[in-house]
Structures are given as structure tokens and as C-alpha cells.
């Protein structure tokens, strides 16, 4: 395989896509990072590229020449049910046309409510929400495309993101700036339930590894995720590091708070079960198969606080 044919195309320049592009470049791959604007800074060795991958032409242009395409595109929460299937159709057709492999960043939504049971790759898909059913339908189509021999596909499922660059997470832009400044820190749902978070660097490492290992194709993998602890324990780690008690506000029902506006929370209401039952992800399969180890939670909190500290200093 020539170096040019090793081209890794990352669709979506949000926190996951950007972290993945940097990880792939570190591993020596040529990388094209695609979003609608094509602007902004890029990690060393990464080419920025503008395309609208919700259209057939845009998706085809974006993936031209790729060996592996990583689908990390997301859209506004209130647009997901309408737009994500359209993006899937365009991306699947484009990847099939160029003969690349497809690595898809996925969510836990297809499982639906698990009543606190540990989630493994064998957990049934029992989603009842609009967004959960939509994600399950997309995943079924991805796996069908693989089974039919049209496209080689692998899915990497992540819990809620945490880490540098992650703003729109329940452990993100609502928590760390307030913790650093002494503001109100939200705790969603029941603080004493375990809740898994996936470090953004582990999202990148997991997806890059799946992209390099075709033997894992045709199935779902859980990306490397540190053992779940309670929200209270996570916030205690934050508290230790900022050196003062946090001012906690329990958000016991889906209502606007800080960066989570009314439009977002109205859409998020159906998913709020994730904070009223334990969310425990088992990622031992990918850890054993490919020798991956999730970043320890204390180190993740350190890195995240450092990033948010630099962000606030820059403004």
C-alpha cells in the first residue's frame, strides 16, 4: 500500500474529529480533516478541507483517495433525527464508490434504558426515544452494508465525552469554567449513580486503532472507557484540584442551565434517563483485543482543568 493510499479522511472537526486527526497524524498517516468551513487551525500533518458531507457530491469529494474514512460528524441536537440519516446515505455511498473502509463514531443511545445494567457490546438495542431509535436504525444500516459486502464498516461507541476541547458535554463547558471561577456547577440527575465518561484522547486512540485493524470490521466496539464512578466522586476530584468546595446545583429534571439552553434541553429531555439510572460502560473487549488502556479518571480531570484554565486565561 502506497503512502498516498494510506490517506485517512476524518469527517467532522468537532472535539472527536480534531483529536482523531491529531492522533492519526502522530501515527504517521496522511490526514484530511473535513468540515463545512475548512477553516481554522490544524494539527501538524493534517490538511483542512471544506465539504458538505450531507450531500452526495460533497461526501464524494471529501473522501476521494481515502483508504479509511472516519465518520465523526455531528449536528445540532435539535437537527439530529432529520439530518443524521441524510449524512449517512451520502457518506455510505461515497465510501462505497471509492472503496475505502468506514469507521463510525457512535453513541450509547441504541441501548436505551438499561436499568443500570453494565453495557457491553452484547447489550440489546432497546431504545424507545426518537434519537435512540434513529441511532439504532443508522447502526443497523451500517452493519447491513458491511454484511452485504458493499462497504467494510466498524463502529466505535463512546460514553459521554470529557477532556480538552470538549464543551458540549454534561462534564464539559457547564462544569469546569464554573469550578475554576467559583460559579454554580451543575450535577445532572442522581449524583450517587455511577456514570461512564470517555476521555476524548481515548476516543481518538480507539478509532485510530479500529482504522488500522480491519480484523475488527463488521461489529460494534466500545471505545476505551475508564471504570465508572459516581458523579459525586468525579466532582470531588475536581474539588480537590481547584482547592475549594464547589457550589453545586443539582439539575434533577431537564431544564435550561448555563450553556444548555431551552432548545437543547427540550430535545435532551427524552435522554435524561441517562442521569436517573447508572450508565456503566464495559470496554474490556477493545482493551484486550488491541492492548488499549483508558486514561485514568484523575489524569483526565487534570488534563481537562488545565485546558479550561488556559482557555479562560486566553480570554
C-alpha positions as a printed NumPy array, in Angstrom:
array([[  0.   ,   0.   ,   0.   ],
       [  1.487,   3.336,  -1.014],
       [  1.65 ,   6.226,   1.408],
       [ -0.891,   8.207,  -0.62 ],
       [ -3.335,   5.314,  -0.461],
       [ -2.922,   5.342,   3.301],
       [ -4.87 ,   8.612,   3.36 ],
       [ -7.131,   8.838,   6.4  ],
       [-10.115,  11.138,   5.961],
       [-11.797,  12.433,   9.122],
       [-15.297,  13.806,   8.594],
       [-16.22 ,  16.32 ,  11.291],
       [-13.905,  18.791,  13.019],
       [-15.516,  18.847,  16.448],
       [-13.636,  17.662,  19.542],
       [-13.59 ,  13.988,  18.469],
       [-12.654,  14.615,  14.835],
       [ -9.932,  17.089,  15.759],
       [ -8.451,  14.789,  18.417],
       [ -8.608,  11.845,  15.997],
       [ -6.902,  13.794,  13.199],
       [ -4.049,  14.68 ,  15.555],
       [ -3.761,  11.046,  16.73 ],
       [ -3.666,   9.712,  13.161],
       [ -1.012,  12.248,  12.176],
       [  1.056,  11.242,  15.223],
       [  0.83 ,   7.663,  13.985],
       [  2.325,   8.728,  10.649],
       [ -0.773,   8.751,   8.467],
       [ -1.55 ,  11.48 ,   5.934],
       [ -4.792,  13.049,   7.208],
       [ -7.547,  15.15 ,   5.653],
       [ -9.87 ,  16.809,   8.191],
       [-13.216,  17.75 ,   6.676],
       [-15.93 ,  20.128,   7.793],
       [-18.193,  22.644,   6.097],
       [-15.853,  25.605,   6.554],
       [-12.438,  24.019,   6.043],
       [-11.015,  26.85 ,   8.161],
       [ -9.292,  27.052,  11.484],
       [ -6.013,  25.659,  12.69 ],
       [ -4.958,  22.094,  12.036],
       [ -2.577,  19.799,  13.89 ],
       [  0.789,  19.182,  12.218],
       [  0.427,  16.846,   9.253],
       [ -3.308,  17.455,   8.874],
       [ -4.862,  19.068,   5.798],
       [ -8.085,  21.051,   6.33 ],
       [-10.752,  20.551,   3.668],
       [-14.187,  22.117,   3.12 ],
       [-17.144,  19.948,   2.08 ],
       [-20.787,  19.433,   2.996],
       [-20.965,  15.682,   3.539],
       [-24.762,  15.74 ,   3.826],
       [-24.78 ,  15.981,   0.013],
       [-23.746,  13.238,  -2.403],
       [-21.255,  15.452,  -4.25 ],
       [-19.805,  16.901,  -1.058],
       [-19.297,  13.497,   0.513],
       [-17.714,  12.075,  -2.641],
       [-15.283,  14.985,  -2.945],
       [-14.393,  14.711,   0.754],
       [-13.429,  11.018,   0.649],
       [-11.685,  10.894,  -2.735],
       [ -8.462,   8.89 ,  -2.454],
       [ -9.096,   7.662,   1.087],
       [ -8.013,   4.298,   2.444],
       [-10.045,   4.807,   5.608],
       [-12.863,   7.264,   6.28 ],
       [-13.686,   8.165,   9.893],
       [-17.238,   9.494,  10.33 ],
       [-17.221,  11.843,  13.342],
       [-19.848,  14.287,  12.049],
       [-22.472,  15.551,  14.43 ],
       [-25.109,  18.245,  14.018],
       [-27.151,  20.465,  16.329],
       [-29.07 ,  18.347,  18.803],
       [-32.462,  19.535,  17.553],
       [-31.481,  18.605,  13.955],
       [-30.147,  15.099,  14.535],
       [-33.223,  12.996,  13.755],
       [-33.693,  14.802,  10.45 ],
       [-30.091,  15.319,   9.322],
       [-28.027,  12.342,  10.53 ],
       [-29.782,   9.815,   8.232],
       [-29.138,  12.12 ,   5.269],
       [-25.445,  12.306,   6.155],
       [-25.318,   8.52 ,   6.471],
       [-26.764,   7.988,   2.991],
       [-24.272,  10.378,   1.412],
       [-21.265,   9.04 ,   3.308],
       [-22.047,   5.354,   2.753],
       [-22.499,   5.914,  -0.995],
       [-19.282,   7.925,  -1.232],
       [-17.196,   5.432,   0.751],
       [-18.579,   2.556,  -1.316],
       [-17.726,   4.411,  -4.537],
       [-14.07 ,   4.953,  -3.598],
       [-13.596,   1.526,  -1.993],
       [-12.464,   2.815,   1.4  ],
       [-13.159,   1.359,   4.841],
       [-15.525,   3.24 ,   7.141],
       [-15.008,   3.803,  10.886],
       [-18.064,   5.315,  12.589],
       [-18.037,   7.179,  15.904],
       [-21.194,   6.022,  17.661],
       [-23.144,   6.662,  20.862],
       [-24.749,   4.546,  23.578],
       [-28.217,   5.724,  22.511],
       [-29.254,   2.493,  20.704],
       [-29.239,   0.591,  24.009],
       [-31.937,   2.788,  25.518],
       [-32.701,   2.368,  29.198],
       [-30.663,  -0.451,  30.747],
       [-31.922,  -0.002,  34.35 ],
       [-28.313,   0.301,  35.431],
       [-27.053,  -2.932,  33.863],
       [-23.448,  -2.847,  32.641],
       [-23.347,  -2.115,  28.901],
       [-21.29 ,  -4.484,  26.762],
       [-21.28 ,  -4.961,  23.012],
       [-23.871,  -7.725,  23.533],
       [-26.38 ,  -5.46 ,  25.319],
       [-29.704,  -5.479,  23.4  ],
       [-30.715,  -2.388,  21.464],
       [-33.906,  -1.364,  23.256],
       [-34.065,   2.37 ,  22.528],
       [-37.517,   3.935,  22.758],
       [-36.567,   7.613,  22.31 ],
       [-36.61 ,   9.369,  18.921],
       [-32.864,   9.892,  18.909],
       [-32.146,   6.424,  20.265],
       [-34.268,   4.725,  17.612],
       [-32.693,   6.886,  14.905],
       [-29.192,   5.891,  16.025],
       [-30.165,   2.22 ,  16.183],
       [-31.586,   2.395,  12.651],
       [-28.392,   4.026,  11.375],
       [-26.25 ,   1.359,  13.033],
       [-28.366,  -1.445,  11.596],
       [-27.853,   0.081,   8.125],
       [-24.101,   0.367,   8.631],
       [-23.818,  -3.263,   9.688],
       [-26.096,  -4.358,   6.838],
       [-23.866,  -2.532,   4.316],
       [-20.923,  -4.462,   5.728],
       [-22.769,  -7.811,   5.731],
       [-23.816,  -7.252,   2.113],
       [-20.189,  -6.644,   1.118],
       [-20.82 ,  -3.076,  -0.043],
       [-18.582,  -1.267,   2.456],
       [-16.247,  -2.512,   5.175],
       [-17.589,  -0.843,   8.327],
       [-16.717,  -0.803,  12.018],
       [-18.469,   1.139,  14.795],
       [-16.822,   2.592,  17.902],
       [-19.251,   3.515,  20.691],
       [-18.369,   6.154,  23.252],
       [-19.903,   7.234,  26.535],
       [-20.252,  10.978,  27.213],
       [-17.065,  12.799,  26.229],
       [-14.74 ,  14.502,  28.68 ],
       [-11.396,  16.193,  28.099],
       [ -9.609,  19.097,  26.445],
       [-11.734,  20.701,  23.738],
       [-14.971,  19.113,  24.971],
       [-17.551,  21.83 ,  25.619],
       [-20.973,  20.283,  24.932],
       [-20.979,  17.505,  27.497],
       [-22.538,  17.2  ,  30.927],
       [-18.89 ,  17.063,  32.074],
       [-17.744,  19.968,  29.937],
       [-18.396,  23.665,  29.48 ],
       [-21.049,  23.854,  32.192],
       [-18.776,  22.301,  34.836],
       [-15.106,  23.22 ,  34.504],
       [-15.255,  27.016,  33.972],
       [-17.653,  27.313,  36.918],
       [-15.415,  25.096,  39.054],
       [-12.403,  27.284,  38.251],
       [-14.221,  30.573,  38.823],
       [-16.32 ,  29.654,  41.858],
       [-19.585,  29.68 ,  39.919],
       [-22.508,  27.262,  40.046],
       [-21.548,  23.744,  38.941],
       [-24.43 ,  21.593,  37.667],
       [-24.819,  17.954,  38.675],
       [-27.339,  16.215,  36.444],
       [-29.824,  13.759,  37.901],
       [-28.732,  11.468,  40.714],
       [-25.162,  12.305,  41.802],
       [-24.739,   8.972,  43.53 ],
       [-25.166,   6.823,  40.439],
       [-22.092,   5.627,  38.544],
       [-21.722,   7.314,  35.162],
       [-19.15 ,   6.443,  32.5  ],
       [-17.261,   9.144,  30.623],
       [-14.88 ,   8.505,  27.739],
       [-11.728,  10.64 ,  27.579],
       [-11.513,  12.399,  24.219],
       [ -7.952,  11.096,  23.767],
       [ -9.248,   7.545,  24.22 ],
       [-11.975,   8.193,  21.646],
       [ -9.206,   9.18 ,  19.225],
       [ -6.924,   6.259,  20.118],
       [ -9.783,   3.769,  19.865],
       [-11.   ,   4.989,  16.474],
       [ -7.456,   5.207,  15.083],
       [ -6.798,   1.638,  16.237],
       [-10.003,   0.371,  14.62 ],
       [ -8.944,   2.154,  11.437],
       [ -5.63 ,   0.296,  11.477],
       [ -7.103,  -3.157,  12.206],
       [ -9.501,  -4.456,   9.536],
       [ -9.893,  -7.716,  11.51 ],
       [-12.258,  -5.775,  13.787],
       [-14.67 ,  -4.808,  10.995],
       [-18.349,  -5.688,  10.865],
       [-19.201,  -5.105,  14.503],
       [-19.617,  -2.614,  17.331],
       [-16.765,  -1.94 ,  19.769],
       [-16.889,   0.133,  22.956],
       [-14.078,   2.679,  22.864],
       [-11.673,   2.59 ,  25.841],
       [-13.529,   3.994,  28.852],
       [-12.285,   4.293,  32.434],
       [-14.276,   2.395,  35.085],
       [-17.42 ,   4.284,  36.031],
       [-17.591,   6.199,  39.287],
       [-20.382,   8.35 ,  40.679],
       [-20.903,  11.942,  39.6  ],
       [-20.268,  12.903,  43.226],
       [-16.851,  11.195,  43.113],
       [-15.928,  12.928,  39.839],
       [-16.856,  16.324,  41.251],
       [-14.84 ,  15.523,  44.372],
       [-11.795,  15.024,  42.136],
       [-12.464,  18.425,  40.575],
       [-12.905,  19.978,  44.014],
       [ -9.569,  18.599,  45.255],
       [ -7.793,  20.111,  42.273],
       [ -9.327,  23.578,  42.386],
       [ -8.682,  23.71 ,  46.13 ],
       [-12.087,  24.886,  47.302],
       [-15.597,  23.452,  47.709],
       [-17.713,  23.509,  44.551],
       [-21.025,  25.345,  44.568],
       [-23.225,  22.513,  43.316],
       [-26.641,  22.862,  41.739],
       [-28.49 ,  19.593,  41.257],
       [-30.333,  19.621,  37.915],
       [-32.887,  16.977,  38.777],
       [-35.   ,  17.444,  35.645],
       [-34.259,  18.63 ,  32.11 ],
       [-34.323,  22.421,  32.279],
       [-32.067,  25.107,  30.826],
       [-28.824,  25.644,  32.744],
       [-25.713,  27.598,  31.736],
       [-24.682,  26.677,  28.178],
       [-27.59 ,  24.217,  27.869],
       [-30.345,  26.442,  26.509],
       [-34.063,  25.72 ,  26.325],
       [-33.872,  24.427,  22.739],
       [-31.201,  21.906,  23.702],
       [-32.841,  20.797,  26.926],
       [-36.228,  20.346,  25.258],
       [-34.534,  17.874,  22.893],
       [-32.449,  16.335,  25.67 ],
       [-35.457,  15.624,  27.891],
       [-36.077,  12.209,  26.314],
       [-32.464,  11.24 ,  27.008],
       [-32.454,  12.403,  30.635],
       [-32.831,   8.775,  31.789],
       [-29.038,   8.669,  31.387],
       [-28.839,  10.671,  34.635],
       [-31.548,   8.833,  36.569],
       [-30.1  ,   5.335,  36.094],
       [-26.5  ,   4.142,  36.237],
       [-24.574,   4.413,  32.947],
       [-21.802,   1.835,  33.097],
       [-19.742,   1.017,  30.019],
       [-17.54 ,  -2.079,  29.783],
       [-14.766,  -1.569,  27.212],
       [-12.752,  -4.664,  28.064],
       [-13.222,  -6.17 ,  24.579],
       [-11.249,  -3.49 ,  22.716],
       [ -8.735,  -3.239,  25.556],
       [ -7.945,  -6.956,  25.332],
       [ -8.088,  -7.187,  21.538],
       [ -5.738,  -4.283,  20.826],
       [ -3.868,  -3.633,  24.053],
       [ -5.523,  -0.306,  24.776],
       [ -5.774,   1.163,  28.28 ],
       [ -8.171,   4.01 ,  29.09 ],
       [ -6.745,   7.179,  30.598],
       [ -7.252,   7.085,  34.395],
       [-10.003,   9.432,  35.54 ],
       [ -7.759,  11.582,  37.804],
       [ -5.379,  12.21 ,  34.873],
       [ -8.372,  13.065,  32.677],
       [ -9.613,  15.617,  35.204],
       [ -6.105,  17.123,  35.416],
       [ -5.829,  17.489,  31.642],
       [ -9.322,  18.925,  31.332],
       [ -8.867,  21.503,  34.082],
       [ -5.527,  22.543,  32.562],
       [ -7.158,  23.072,  29.157],
       [-10.059,  25.065,  30.576],
       [ -7.606,  27.13 ,  32.646],
       [ -5.671,  28.035,  29.501],
       [ -8.931,  28.798,  27.689],
       [-10.067,  31.233,  30.381],
       [ -6.62 ,  32.866,  30.549],
       [ -6.732,  33.44 ,  26.775],
       [-10.   ,  35.36 ,  27.059]])
